[in-house]
Amino acid sequence: MLDIAPSQQAATWLGSLGRALETGDIEAAIGLFAEDCYWRDLLTFTWNIKTMEGQPAIREMLKGTLSTTQPSHWRLSGEASVDEGTIEAWFSFETAAARGEGILRLKDGRCRTLFTAMNELKGFEEQKGPARPLGIRHKADPERETWAEKRAREARDLGVHEQPYCLVIGGGQGGIMLGARLRQLGVPTVIIEKNARAGDSWRNRYRSLVLHDPVWYDHLPYIPFPENWPVFTPKDKMGDWLEMYARVMELNYWVATRCVSAAYDETEKVWTVVVDRVGQRITLKPKHIVFATGAYGPPRQIALPGADAFKGELLHSSQYSTGEKFRGKRVAVIGAASSGHDVSVDLWEAGAKVTMVQRSPTTVVKSDTLMEVGFEIFSEKALARGITTDKADMIVASTPFALVPKGQRALYDVIRERDAEFYKRLSDSGFAIDFGEDETGLLMKAYRTGSGFYIDVGACELILNGEIAVKSGVGIKSLTPIGIQFEDGSELAVDAILCCTGYQSMNETVATIVSREVADKVGPCWGLGSGVKGDPGPWQGELRNMWKPTAQDALWFHGGNLALSRFYSKFVALQLKARMEGIATPVYGEPSNAKR
C-alpha cells in the first residue's frame, strides 16, 4: 500500500472508514487507527468539543454516538500531501443532521490523527453565496416595509415585545463575532455591552496599545480586513472596525447596558435576566445566555501587605488608560507579562520613571521572529500558496492539544538559537526568562494559564538600555507609606504602583451575576490540566468550558483572542441554532467540571 499514490492511499483509507461506520462495524473502524491515535471532533459526532485519545476512547465514543450520527458520503477534498512519511488529506462528509469537513493524517497506512468539524446544519444553512437573500421585492406595495423600517422595528421590539432566544453578555470582539454568526443563522439575539459604544473595550485601553498578532491572524467572520489594513492594528482603529462591523452586520447591540442578575428556571428551561439599560431596569427571558466577557474574568487583585499605608496611587491595569498624569513621577509596575510591558512603555513615553517588578520569569519572543517562524500559515506568503485564513484555522484546530507541546518545543528550540544574543543581553540585564516548565513557550502558556508571556514590540529595548528598570527575583514584603519594601531588605520609593497582575477565570463573572453556586458548578475556564503550575486539572484534552456545553444547562462561555473568537464562534452558534430548531443534540462526554 505504501507504493500507492498518497491521494489513493487516503481515499482507500477514508472509504474503509466510511463503510465501517455506515455498517456499524466499530471494530473494523478501530482497526484503521494507529494505537497512539487521536480523534478531535467539533460537534459532528459528539455535539461537543472533544478529543478521543487512543483506540479505547474512540471505540467508546463510536458506541455512544454512531447510531444517532449516521455518517455518510465520505469524500476527499483535493489532493493529499506527504510530509516526512505522513499523508495528510482533507475530506467532507455528512451526518443525519449536518455536513462536515475534516483532516486525516496517515502513518504507515493507519490513522494517527483524525479531525472532524461541523460545517452547516441540514435545512438551516446560512443564506450566502448563491443562496443569499434577494433583499427586496421589485413590485409596488402600499404595505411595503423598507429595510430601515424593518431594522427599527426589530430594534424596538426585541427584548421588549419579543424575547431573544439568546442573550450575549459582553459586546467586545467575542460577543460581536458570535452575534454575527447567530444573526446569519436566524437566531434572535441581544448583545449587551457596558460601554457607551461598540469597540470601547479597545478604545478605553492605554494609548500605546497595538495588536501583537498580525492582520492575517485577526480577521473577523464574513468581513475580512481590507488589503491595505496595517499588519498590527492600533487599538482605536480596532475599536472603530468593531463598531462598524456591529452596525453593518445588523446586530441587536445594546450599549451602556449592564447585567444585574440572572437565574435559570430548570423546569421552564428559561433564564430570567435583569439588565440596566441606560438607567432603566429591563427583564429579559432568553433560553440561553453566553458569557463573552473577554478571555478572562474580573481583575486579579493581589494581596499587598501595607497597602493601606501607601500614600501614593495604587491601581490595577484594568483601571489604567494613560500615563499622562504620571509624567515626572516614579512608578512601579508589578507584573512582567504583556500588560506589564505595554503599560511600562506607555508610562515611559509619558515621561514617568518606571521600575518593572518581576515576580516570576517571563517567556519573551521578538515580534519579527514570531512573524517569520510562528505565524507562517497566517501570512501573505501563505495566501499566495492558497492557505486562506479559514484553511489555516482548520489546520491549527486539527492538531490535538496533546501533540501541540512537541511542536512548540521544537519551535522554541529554533527561536532560542536564532535570538540567542538577544536572550543573553536580556538575561544579563537582570530580567528573568523562561520558556515554560516544559520548554514549550508562549502558546502553551496562553492555553494553560493565560499568563507569563510577552511578544516584544518595543519594551525589551528600553529594558536593555536601562530606560525601564527591573527588580526581579525578590519578593515583595510590604508596601510602605512611600513605596515598596522587598524581602531582601531593599526599598523602592515610588509615587504610584500599577498592578499588572492579570484576571481571574471567566466563571468568577458568573459568580457576580448568577450565583457562587453556579460559578463553582461550572468551574474554571481555560487551562488544559497539563500539570504545570496554575493550569486547572485534570487533563481532558480540551480547554475547560470554552465554546461547548457546561455543567449548567443553557450557560455558555465564548472568548479568546480574535483568531479563537473567529473560529469557535461558528461552533457556539451552530449548537445554539440546533437547540432552537429542536434538532436532537445528544452530548457525548461530561462537562469540564464533572469530576472535580
PDB file of N, CA, C and O in Angstrom, residues 428-458:
ATOM      1  N   ASP A 428      21.243  39.138  31.061  1.00  0.00           N
ATOM      2  CA  ASP A 428      22.318  39.880  31.717  1.00  0.00           C
ATOM      3  C   ASP A 428      21.829  41.187  32.318  1.00  0.00           C
ATOM      4  O   ASP A 428      22.436  41.713  33.260  1.00  0.00           O
ATOM      5  N   SER A 429      20.729  41.711  31.796  1.00  0.00           N
ATOM      6  CA  SER A 429      20.184  42.972  32.318  1.00  0.00           C
ATOM      7  C   SER A 429      19.441  42.766  33.634  1.00  0.00           C
ATOM      8  O   SER A 429      19.006  43.743  34.260  1.00  0.00           O
ATOM      9  N   GLY A 430      19.273  41.510  34.051  1.00  0.00           N
ATOM     10  CA  GLY A 430      18.570  41.210  35.299  1.00  0.00           C
ATOM     11  C   GLY A 430      17.137  40.755  35.106  1.00  0.00           C
ATOM     12  O   GLY A 430      16.418  40.511  36.079  1.00  0.00           O
ATOM     13  N   PHE A 431      16.718  40.611  33.841  1.00  0.00           N
ATOM     14  CA  PHE A 431      15.357  40.167  33.548  1.00  0.00           C
ATOM     15  C   PHE A 431      15.338  38.645  33.489  1.00  0.00           C
ATOM     16  O   PHE A 431      16.147  38.030  32.795  1.00  0.00           O
ATOM     17  N   ALA A 432      14.406  38.018  34.221  1.00  0.00           N
ATOM     18  CA  ALA A 432      14.337  36.557  34.297  1.00  0.00           C
ATOM     19  C   ALA A 432      13.512  35.996  33.140  1.00  0.00           C
ATOM     20  O   ALA A 432      12.366  36.404  32.929  1.00  0.00           O
ATOM     21  N   ILE A 433      14.106  35.064  32.397  1.00  0.00           N
ATOM     22  CA  ILE A 433      13.466  34.480  31.223  1.00  0.00           C
ATOM     23  C   ILE A 433      13.232  32.997  31.442  1.00  0.00           C
ATOM     24  O   ILE A 433      14.064  32.303  32.027  1.00  0.00           O
ATOM     25  N   ASP A 434      12.089  32.510  30.969  1.00  0.00           N
ATOM     26  CA  ASP A 434      11.892  31.070  30.869  1.00  0.00           C
ATOM     27  C   ASP A 434      11.061  30.784  29.628  1.00  0.00           C
ATOM     28  O   ASP A 434      10.603  31.694  28.938  1.00  0.00           O
ATOM     29  N   PHE A 435      10.889  29.504  29.318  1.00  0.00           N
ATOM     30  CA  PHE A 435      10.065  29.098  28.179  1.00  0.00           C
ATOM     31  C   PHE A 435       9.027  28.071  28.620  1.00  0.00           C
ATOM     32  O   PHE A 435       8.637  27.183  27.870  1.00  0.00           O
ATOM     33  N   GLY A 436       8.598  28.220  29.875  1.00  0.00           N
ATOM     34  CA  GLY A 436       7.625  27.307  30.436  1.00  0.00           C
ATOM     35  C   GLY A 436       8.293  26.162  31.151  1.00  0.00           C
ATOM     36  O   GLY A 436       9.463  25.856  30.929  1.00  0.00           O
ATOM     37  N   GLU A 437       7.530  25.499  32.022  1.00  0.00           N
ATOM     38  CA  GLU A 437       8.082  24.396  32.808  1.00  0.00           C
ATOM     39  C   GLU A 437       8.626  23.275  31.932  1.00  0.00           C
ATOM     40  O   GLU A 437       9.567  22.585  32.298  1.00  0.00           O
ATOM     41  N   ASP A 438       8.024  23.085  30.753  1.00  0.00           N
ATOM     42  CA  ASP A 438       8.471  22.011  29.855  1.00  0.00           C
ATOM     43  C   ASP A 438       9.050  22.567  28.553  1.00  0.00           C
ATOM     44  O   ASP A 438       9.098  21.867  27.534  1.00  0.00           O
ATOM     45  N   GLU A 439       9.483  23.842  28.597  1.00  0.00           N
ATOM     46  CA  GLU A 439      10.176  24.474  27.463  1.00  0.00           C
ATOM     47  C   GLU A 439       9.296  24.573  26.219  1.00  0.00           C
ATOM     48  O   GLU A 439       9.808  24.564  25.097  1.00  0.00           O
ATOM     49  N   THR A 440       7.990  24.712  26.383  1.00  0.00           N
ATOM     50  CA  THR A 440       7.093  24.738  25.226  1.00  0.00           C
ATOM     51  C   THR A 440       6.683  26.152  24.810  1.00  0.00           C
ATOM     52  O   THR A 440       5.954  26.322  23.832  1.00  0.00           O
ATOM     53  N   GLY A 441       7.092  27.158  25.561  1.00  0.00           N
ATOM     54  CA  GLY A 441       6.955  28.523  25.096  1.00  0.00           C
ATOM     55  C   GLY A 441       5.618  29.194  25.290  1.00  0.00           C
ATOM     56  O   GLY A 441       4.777  28.785  26.097  1.00  0.00           O
ATOM     57  N   LEU A 442       5.428  30.243  24.489  1.00  0.00           N
ATOM     58  CA  LEU A 442       4.340  31.206  24.686  1.00  0.00           C
ATOM     59  C   LEU A 442       2.954  30.612  24.483  1.00  0.00           C
ATOM     60  O   LEU A 442       2.055  30.812  25.297  1.00  0.00           O
ATOM     61  N   LEU A 443       2.757  29.893  23.381  1.00  0.00           N
ATOM     62  CA  LEU A 443       1.411  29.400  23.070  1.00  0.00           C
ATOM     63  C   LEU A 443       0.877  28.487  24.157  1.00  0.00           C
ATOM     64  O   LEU A 443      -0.290  28.584  24.556  1.00  0.00           O
ATOM     65  N   MET A 444       1.714  27.591  24.667  1.00  0.00           N
ATOM     66  CA  MET A 444       1.246  26.679  25.698  1.00  0.00           C
ATOM     67  C   MET A 444       0.955  27.417  27.000  1.00  0.00           C
ATOM     68  O   MET A 444       0.032  27.050  27.730  1.00  0.00           O
ATOM     69  N   LYS A 445       1.739  28.467  27.303  1.00  0.00           N
ATOM     70  CA  LYS A 445       1.401  29.285  28.469  1.00  0.00           C
ATOM     71  C   LYS A 445       0.035  29.939  28.282  1.00  0.00           C
ATOM     72  O   LYS A 445      -0.771  30.021  29.211  1.00  0.00           O
ATOM     73  N   ALA A 446      -0.248  30.403  27.066  1.00  0.00           N
ATOM     74  CA  ALA A 446      -1.532  31.055  26.793  1.00  0.00           C
ATOM     75  C   ALA A 446      -2.687  30.084  27.010  1.00  0.00           C
ATOM     76  O   ALA A 446      -3.709  30.441  27.611  1.00  0.00           O
ATOM     77  N   TYR A 447      -2.555  28.861  26.534  1.00  0.00           N
ATOM     78  CA  TYR A 447      -3.614  27.869  26.697  1.00  0.00           C
ATOM     79  C   TYR A 447      -3.750  27.422  28.150  1.00  0.00           C
ATOM     80  O   TYR A 447      -4.850  27.223  28.655  1.00  0.00           O
ATOM     81  N   ARG A 448      -2.621  27.218  28.807  1.00  0.00           N
ATOM     82  CA  ARG A 448      -2.637  26.607  30.133  1.00  0.00           C
ATOM     83  C   ARG A 448      -3.007  27.582  31.242  1.00  0.00           C
ATOM     84  O   ARG A 448      -3.806  27.271  32.119  1.00  0.00           O
ATOM     85  N   THR A 449      -2.407  28.746  31.234  1.00  0.00           N
ATOM     86  CA  THR A 449      -2.608  29.692  32.343  1.00  0.00           C
ATOM     87  C   THR A 449      -2.989  31.091  31.890  1.00  0.00           C
ATOM     88  O   THR A 449      -3.410  31.909  32.703  1.00  0.00           O
ATOM     89  N   GLY A 450      -2.808  31.396  30.604  1.00  0.00           N
ATOM     90  CA  GLY A 450      -3.130  32.730  30.105  1.00  0.00           C
ATOM     91  C   GLY A 450      -2.244  33.814  30.667  1.00  0.00           C
ATOM     92  O   GLY A 450      -2.633  34.990  30.694  1.00  0.00           O
ATOM     93  N   SER A 451      -1.035  33.468  31.098  1.00  0.00           N
ATOM     94  CA  SER A 451      -0.174  34.461  31.732  1.00  0.00           C
ATOM     95  C   SER A 451       1.295  34.112  31.521  1.00  0.00           C
ATOM     96  O   SER A 451       1.633  33.002  31.101  1.00  0.00           O
ATOM     97  N   GLY A 452       2.152  35.085  31.831  1.00  0.00           N
ATOM     98  CA  GLY A 452       3.580  34.821  31.880  1.00  0.00           C
ATOM     99  C   GLY A 452       4.314  34.934  30.567  1.00  0.00           C
ATOM    100  O   GLY A 452       5.403  34.369  30.424  1.00  0.00           O
ATOM    101  N   PHE A 453       3.789  35.709  29.596  1.00  0.00           N
ATOM    102  CA  PHE A 453       4.455  35.815  28.300  1.00  0.00           C
ATOM    103  C   PHE A 453       4.340  37.234  27.743  1.00  0.00           C
ATOM    104  O   PHE A 453       3.468  38.016  28.138  1.00  0.00           O
ATOM    105  N   TYR A 454       5.232  37.541  26.803  1.00  0.00           N
ATOM    106  CA  TYR A 454       5.226  38.853  26.159  1.00  0.00           C
ATOM    107  C   TYR A 454       5.815  38.734  24.756  1.00  0.00           C
ATOM    108  O   TYR A 454       6.892  38.155  24.578  1.00  0.00           O
ATOM    109  N   ILE A 455       5.097  39.246  23.754  1.00  0.00           N
ATOM    110  CA  ILE A 455       5.641  39.394  22.404  1.00  0.00           C
ATOM    111  C   ILE A 455       6.278  40.775  22.344  1.00  0.00           C
ATOM    112  O   ILE A 455       5.602  41.794  22.509  1.00  0.00           O
ATOM    113  N   ASP A 456       7.586  40.811  22.144  1.00  0.00           N
ATOM    114  CA  ASP A 456       8.326  42.069  22.243  1.00  0.00           C
ATOM    115  C   ASP A 456       8.027  42.996  21.073  1.00  0.00           C
ATOM    116  O   ASP A 456       8.398  42.735  19.928  1.00  0.00           O
ATOM    117  N   VAL A 457       7.340  44.086  21.373  1.00  0.00           N
ATOM    118  CA  VAL A 457       7.065  45.124  20.384  1.00  0.00           C
ATOM    119  C   VAL A 457       7.685  46.449  20.822  1.00  0.00           C
ATOM    120  O   VAL A 457       7.215  47.519  20.448  1.00  0.00           O
ATOM    121  N   GLY A 458       8.765  46.369  21.623  1.00  0.00           N
ATOM    122  CA  GLY A 458       9.483  47.603  21.956  1.00  0.00           C
ATOM    123  C   GLY A 458       9.970  47.733  23.377  1.00  0.00           C
ATOM    124  O   GLY A 458      10.933  48.456  23.637  1.00  0.00           O
TER     125      GLY A 458
END
